[in-house]
Amino acid sequence: MKIGILSSGGDCPGINATIRGVGKTAIMHYGMEVIGIHNGFSGILKKDTEEFTERSLSGILNLGGTILGTSREKAFRKLIKKDVDGQASIIKQNYEELSLDCIVCIGGNGTQKTANLLSEIGLNIIGVPKTIDNDVWGTDVSFGFNTAVNIATDSIDRLHSTASSHKRVMVVEVMGHKAGWIALHAGMAGGADVILLPELGYDIEKVNEAILDRAHRGKPYSIVVIAEGLQTPDGRRPADYITSAIEEGTGIETRETVLGYTQRGGSPSPFDRNLATRLGGHATELIANKQFGRMVCMKGDHVDSIPLSEVAGKLKIVTPDNELILQGRRMGITFGR
């Protein structure tokens, strides 16, 4: 068999570990041919590929980013769905001309949605979930999340000393457009006093009350962790709005820190390296067994797979009954309400 591998969407620690897991399993165990497709789905249209060997896949386990390059092409899904100018036909033709038996698509929600559309037009596809946001539906965890939480937690740890020394409120904005998994896990692990998530909303008056209550109890500083997808009444960036609102409402000096892309850059954590390796290896097993149109996933500590059609268009979000939220409330952590 001959398989292709591509990565799409934002970069993420663990993509190269996944490429290695898929490719080495395919070459060493199953004797398959493996090619890399450059720059996401655009590489299919351009037939921009390279041949992988066991040697070329060595030394990439600990590398951040993706050796294949990536791109965000939202228009690509529309082209496939509407078949504008016969794009779907070109994709299918190139797939056949490259003599591919399957394409492994590594990416987040948008990638899995596109992967499902490719599957629907007749291509053999396997999806591998990739996102630091941990919001891909159907898997308990995605590689990249653990690394991002580690980086965010370390940053929060470092801000405690500054907040304490200056008796300030420190507002830390972490990634998470629609899902607050990083904010929740890093906030809890970093000992935050207030954690604000897009899913739960917030009342700024309640936030200020919690901070003033801490000050009255002899705790003149607070750590506030927020997700970047938090809504603000004036459309400002969450960190900017929350920082201003807290300082105005409490009279306590408040500063913001936006972690940004540092959370998804650099080497993957050992946990993410092993997770990516397991997911990549299972993707190759599915190909060998000709179980196409599926996305590999984690269920507890078990590697499994589900139909791509079940994943497309769905989002895994934090719910109010999450155990970390329930435990946090018991300890006096404020979640905005």
PDB file of C-alpha atoms in Angstrom, residues 159-309:
ATOM      1  CA  LEU A 159       3.556  35.285  38.072  1.00  0.00           C
ATOM      2  CA  HIS A 160       2.640  34.365  41.652  1.00  0.00           C
ATOM      3  CA  SER A 161       5.862  35.874  42.992  1.00  0.00           C
ATOM      4  CA  THR A 162       5.369  39.151  41.109  1.00  0.00           C
ATOM      5  CA  ALA A 163       1.731  39.400  42.169  1.00  0.00           C
ATOM      6  CA  SER A 164       2.641  38.710  45.799  1.00  0.00           C
ATOM      7  CA  SER A 165       5.610  41.095  45.869  1.00  0.00           C
ATOM      8  CA  HIS A 166       3.669  44.031  44.413  1.00  0.00           C
ATOM      9  CA  LYS A 167       0.264  43.165  45.915  1.00  0.00           C
ATOM     10  CA  ARG A 168      -1.273  43.183  42.448  1.00  0.00           C
ATOM     11  CA  VAL A 169      -3.896  41.292  40.546  1.00  0.00           C
ATOM     12  CA  MET A 170      -2.342  39.453  37.605  1.00  0.00           C
ATOM     13  CA  VAL A 171      -4.614  38.604  34.673  1.00  0.00           C
ATOM     14  CA  VAL A 172      -3.247  35.784  32.496  1.00  0.00           C
ATOM     15  CA  GLU A 173      -4.811  35.186  29.072  1.00  0.00           C
ATOM     16  CA  VAL A 174      -4.297  31.723  27.607  1.00  0.00           C
ATOM     17  CA  MET A 175      -5.395  30.195  24.313  1.00  0.00           C
ATOM     18  CA  GLY A 176      -8.859  28.756  23.719  1.00  0.00           C
ATOM     19  CA  HIS A 177     -11.252  30.459  21.273  1.00  0.00           C
ATOM     20  CA  LYS A 178     -14.403  28.506  21.978  1.00  0.00           C
ATOM     21  CA  ALA A 179     -13.337  26.028  24.637  1.00  0.00           C
ATOM     22  CA  GLY A 180     -11.655  26.839  27.938  1.00  0.00           C
ATOM     23  CA  TRP A 181      -9.803  23.590  28.562  1.00  0.00           C
ATOM     24  CA  ILE A 182      -6.343  25.206  28.821  1.00  0.00           C
ATOM     25  CA  ALA A 183      -7.622  27.959  31.119  1.00  0.00           C
ATOM     26  CA  LEU A 184      -9.343  25.400  33.344  1.00  0.00           C
ATOM     27  CA  HIS A 185      -6.464  22.929  33.629  1.00  0.00           C
ATOM     28  CA  ALA A 186      -3.637  25.487  33.801  1.00  0.00           C
ATOM     29  CA  GLY A 187      -5.638  27.710  36.132  1.00  0.00           C
ATOM     30  CA  MET A 188      -6.313  24.882  38.544  1.00  0.00           C
ATOM     31  CA  ALA A 189      -2.764  23.523  38.352  1.00  0.00           C
ATOM     32  CA  GLY A 190      -1.307  27.014  38.770  1.00  0.00           C
ATOM     33  CA  GLY A 191      -3.385  27.893  41.833  1.00  0.00           C
ATOM     34  CA  ALA A 192      -5.473  30.628  40.186  1.00  0.00           C
ATOM     35  CA  ASP A 193      -8.057  32.423  42.322  1.00  0.00           C
ATOM     36  CA  VAL A 194     -10.385  33.272  39.432  1.00  0.00           C
ATOM     37  CA  ILE A 195     -10.826  31.232  36.243  1.00  0.00           C
ATOM     38  CA  LEU A 196     -13.022  32.543  33.415  1.00  0.00           C
ATOM     39  CA  LEU A 197     -14.128  30.287  30.550  1.00  0.00           C
ATOM     40  CA  PRO A 198     -16.053  31.093  27.336  1.00  0.00           C
ATOM     41  CA  GLU A 199     -18.540  28.286  28.069  1.00  0.00           C
ATOM     42  CA  LEU A 200     -19.588  29.570  31.484  1.00  0.00           C
ATOM     43  CA  GLY A 201     -19.669  33.327  30.979  1.00  0.00           C
ATOM     44  CA  TYR A 202     -19.009  35.693  33.888  1.00  0.00           C
ATOM     45  CA  ASP A 203     -20.307  38.588  35.944  1.00  0.00           C
ATOM     46  CA  ILE A 204     -17.500  41.128  36.406  1.00  0.00           C
ATOM     47  CA  GLU A 205     -19.098  42.319  39.647  1.00  0.00           C
ATOM     48  CA  LYS A 206     -18.831  38.790  41.062  1.00  0.00           C
ATOM     49  CA  VAL A 207     -15.202  38.653  39.981  1.00  0.00           C
ATOM     50  CA  ASN A 208     -14.448  41.945  41.724  1.00  0.00           C
ATOM     51  CA  GLU A 209     -16.284  40.828  44.851  1.00  0.00           C
ATOM     52  CA  ALA A 210     -14.132  37.695  45.017  1.00  0.00           C
ATOM     53  CA  ILE A 211     -10.913  39.706  44.657  1.00  0.00           C
ATOM     54  CA  LEU A 212     -11.979  42.244  47.313  1.00  0.00           C
ATOM     55  CA  ASP A 213     -12.993  39.405  49.619  1.00  0.00           C
ATOM     56  CA  ARG A 214      -9.491  37.943  49.322  1.00  0.00           C
ATOM     57  CA  ALA A 215      -8.003  41.365  50.139  1.00  0.00           C
ATOM     58  CA  HIS A 216     -10.233  41.674  53.220  1.00  0.00           C
ATOM     59  CA  ARG A 217      -9.015  38.251  54.358  1.00  0.00           C
ATOM     60  CA  GLY A 218      -5.409  39.405  54.238  1.00  0.00           C
ATOM     61  CA  LYS A 219      -4.649  38.191  50.703  1.00  0.00           C
ATOM     62  CA  PRO A 220      -3.798  41.393  48.810  1.00  0.00           C
ATOM     63  CA  TYR A 221      -2.995  39.725  45.501  1.00  0.00           C
ATOM     64  CA  SER A 222      -4.929  37.451  43.115  1.00  0.00           C
ATOM     65  CA  ILE A 223      -4.258  35.417  39.983  1.00  0.00           C
ATOM     66  CA  VAL A 224      -6.975  35.557  37.302  1.00  0.00           C
ATOM     67  CA  VAL A 225      -6.727  33.104  34.385  1.00  0.00           C
ATOM     68  CA  ILE A 226      -8.935  33.709  31.350  1.00  0.00           C
ATOM     69  CA  ALA A 227      -9.388  32.099  27.941  1.00  0.00           C
ATOM     70  CA  GLU A 228      -8.857  34.225  24.826  1.00  0.00           C
ATOM     71  CA  GLY A 229     -12.369  33.404  23.602  1.00  0.00           C
ATOM     72  CA  LEU A 230     -14.021  35.166  26.532  1.00  0.00           C
ATOM     73  CA  GLN A 231     -16.697  37.632  25.390  1.00  0.00           C
ATOM     74  CA  THR A 232     -16.391  41.286  26.406  1.00  0.00           C
ATOM     75  CA  PRO A 233     -19.145  43.939  26.324  1.00  0.00           C
ATOM     76  CA  ASP A 234     -17.089  46.431  24.313  1.00  0.00           C
ATOM     77  CA  GLY A 235     -15.345  43.997  21.967  1.00  0.00           C
ATOM     78  CA  ARG A 236     -11.926  44.531  23.499  1.00  0.00           C
ATOM     79  CA  ARG A 237      -9.411  41.742  23.937  1.00  0.00           C
ATOM     80  CA  PRO A 238     -10.394  39.798  27.083  1.00  0.00           C
ATOM     81  CA  ALA A 239      -7.151  40.490  28.955  1.00  0.00           C
ATOM     82  CA  ASP A 240      -7.437  44.223  28.288  1.00  0.00           C
ATOM     83  CA  TYR A 241     -11.075  44.464  29.330  1.00  0.00           C
ATOM     84  CA  ILE A 242     -10.850  42.251  32.422  1.00  0.00           C
ATOM     85  CA  THR A 243      -7.695  44.020  33.636  1.00  0.00           C
ATOM     86  CA  SER A 244      -9.293  47.466  33.336  1.00  0.00           C
ATOM     87  CA  ALA A 245     -12.578  46.324  34.860  1.00  0.00           C
ATOM     88  CA  ILE A 246     -10.871  44.764  37.888  1.00  0.00           C
ATOM     89  CA  GLU A 247      -8.655  47.792  38.567  1.00  0.00           C
ATOM     90  CA  GLU A 248     -11.591  50.187  38.234  1.00  0.00           C
ATOM     91  CA  GLY A 249     -13.897  48.015  40.317  1.00  0.00           C
ATOM     92  CA  THR A 250     -11.505  47.143  43.131  1.00  0.00           C
ATOM     93  CA  GLY A 251      -8.923  49.908  43.193  1.00  0.00           C
ATOM     94  CA  ILE A 252      -6.201  47.237  43.243  1.00  0.00           C
ATOM     95  CA  GLU A 253      -3.334  47.594  40.777  1.00  0.00           C
ATOM     96  CA  THR A 254      -3.920  45.059  37.999  1.00  0.00           C
ATOM     97  CA  ARG A 255      -1.638  43.904  35.185  1.00  0.00           C
ATOM     98  CA  GLU A 256      -2.158  41.614  32.217  1.00  0.00           C
ATOM     99  CA  THR A 257      -0.016  38.929  30.599  1.00  0.00           C
ATOM    100  CA  VAL A 258      -1.002  37.382  27.246  1.00  0.00           C
ATOM    101  CA  LEU A 259       0.844  34.110  26.668  1.00  0.00           C
ATOM    102  CA  GLY A 260      -0.106  33.801  23.004  1.00  0.00           C
ATOM    103  CA  TYR A 261       1.785  31.520  20.646  1.00  0.00           C
ATOM    104  CA  THR A 262       4.346  30.415  23.219  1.00  0.00           C
ATOM    105  CA  GLN A 263       1.768  27.814  24.244  1.00  0.00           C
ATOM    106  CA  ARG A 264       1.910  25.929  20.973  1.00  0.00           C
ATOM    107  CA  GLY A 265       5.548  26.374  20.040  1.00  0.00           C
ATOM    108  CA  GLY A 266       8.596  24.319  20.910  1.00  0.00           C
ATOM    109  CA  SER A 267       9.100  20.685  21.827  1.00  0.00           C
ATOM    110  CA  PRO A 268       6.169  18.459  22.849  1.00  0.00           C
ATOM    111  CA  SER A 269       6.037  17.121  26.394  1.00  0.00           C
ATOM    112  CA  PRO A 270       6.910  13.436  26.985  1.00  0.00           C
ATOM    113  CA  PHE A 271       3.181  12.742  27.457  1.00  0.00           C
ATOM    114  CA  ASP A 272       2.341  14.302  24.071  1.00  0.00           C
ATOM    115  CA  ARG A 273       5.206  12.483  22.340  1.00  0.00           C
ATOM    116  CA  ASN A 274       3.881   9.142  23.532  1.00  0.00           C
ATOM    117  CA  LEU A 275       0.251  10.065  22.821  1.00  0.00           C
ATOM    118  CA  ALA A 276       1.103  11.186  19.287  1.00  0.00           C
ATOM    119  CA  THR A 277       3.124   8.010  18.708  1.00  0.00           C
ATOM    120  CA  ARG A 278       0.215   5.826  19.839  1.00  0.00           C
ATOM    121  CA  LEU A 279      -2.351   7.699  17.743  1.00  0.00           C
ATOM    122  CA  GLY A 280      -0.085   7.622  14.689  1.00  0.00           C
ATOM    123  CA  GLY A 281       0.569   3.914  15.060  1.00  0.00           C
ATOM    124  CA  HIS A 282      -3.145   3.150  15.402  1.00  0.00           C
ATOM    125  CA  ALA A 283      -3.887   5.215  12.292  1.00  0.00           C
ATOM    126  CA  THR A 284      -1.562   2.928  10.338  1.00  0.00           C
ATOM    127  CA  GLU A 285      -3.255  -0.152  11.788  1.00  0.00           C
ATOM    128  CA  LEU A 286      -6.613   1.124  10.548  1.00  0.00           C
ATOM    129  CA  ILE A 287      -5.126   1.572   7.074  1.00  0.00           C
ATOM    130  CA  ALA A 288      -3.655  -1.939   7.095  1.00  0.00           C
ATOM    131  CA  ASN A 289      -7.085  -3.298   8.029  1.00  0.00           C
ATOM    132  CA  LYS A 290      -8.760  -1.066   5.402  1.00  0.00           C
ATOM    133  CA  GLN A 291     -10.926   0.652   7.993  1.00  0.00           C
ATOM    134  CA  PHE A 292     -11.194   4.024   6.313  1.00  0.00           C
ATOM    135  CA  GLY A 293     -13.310   7.112   6.985  1.00  0.00           C
ATOM    136  CA  ARG A 294     -12.405   7.107  10.672  1.00  0.00           C
ATOM    137  CA  MET A 295     -10.591   9.305  13.200  1.00  0.00           C
ATOM    138  CA  VAL A 296      -8.324   7.766  15.811  1.00  0.00           C
ATOM    139  CA  CYS A 297      -9.157   8.808  19.367  1.00  0.00           C
ATOM    140  CA  MET A 298      -8.450   8.209  23.037  1.00  0.00           C
ATOM    141  CA  LYS A 299     -11.126   6.683  25.265  1.00  0.00           C
ATOM    142  CA  GLY A 300      -9.700   6.656  28.756  1.00  0.00           C
ATOM    143  CA  ASP A 301      -6.264   5.082  28.306  1.00  0.00           C
ATOM    144  CA  HIS A 302      -7.375   3.064  25.282  1.00  0.00           C
ATOM    145  CA  VAL A 303      -6.682   4.019  21.657  1.00  0.00           C
ATOM    146  CA  ASP A 304      -9.807   3.638  19.529  1.00  0.00           C
ATOM    147  CA  SER A 305     -11.441   5.176  16.454  1.00  0.00           C
ATOM    148  CA  ILE A 306     -14.792   6.667  15.459  1.00  0.00           C
ATOM    149  CA  PRO A 307     -16.387   7.528  12.086  1.00  0.00           C
ATOM    150  CA  LEU A 308     -15.302  10.906  10.704  1.00  0.00           C
ATOM    151  CA  SER A 309     -18.964  11.633  10.000  1.00  0.00           C
TER     152      SER A 309
END
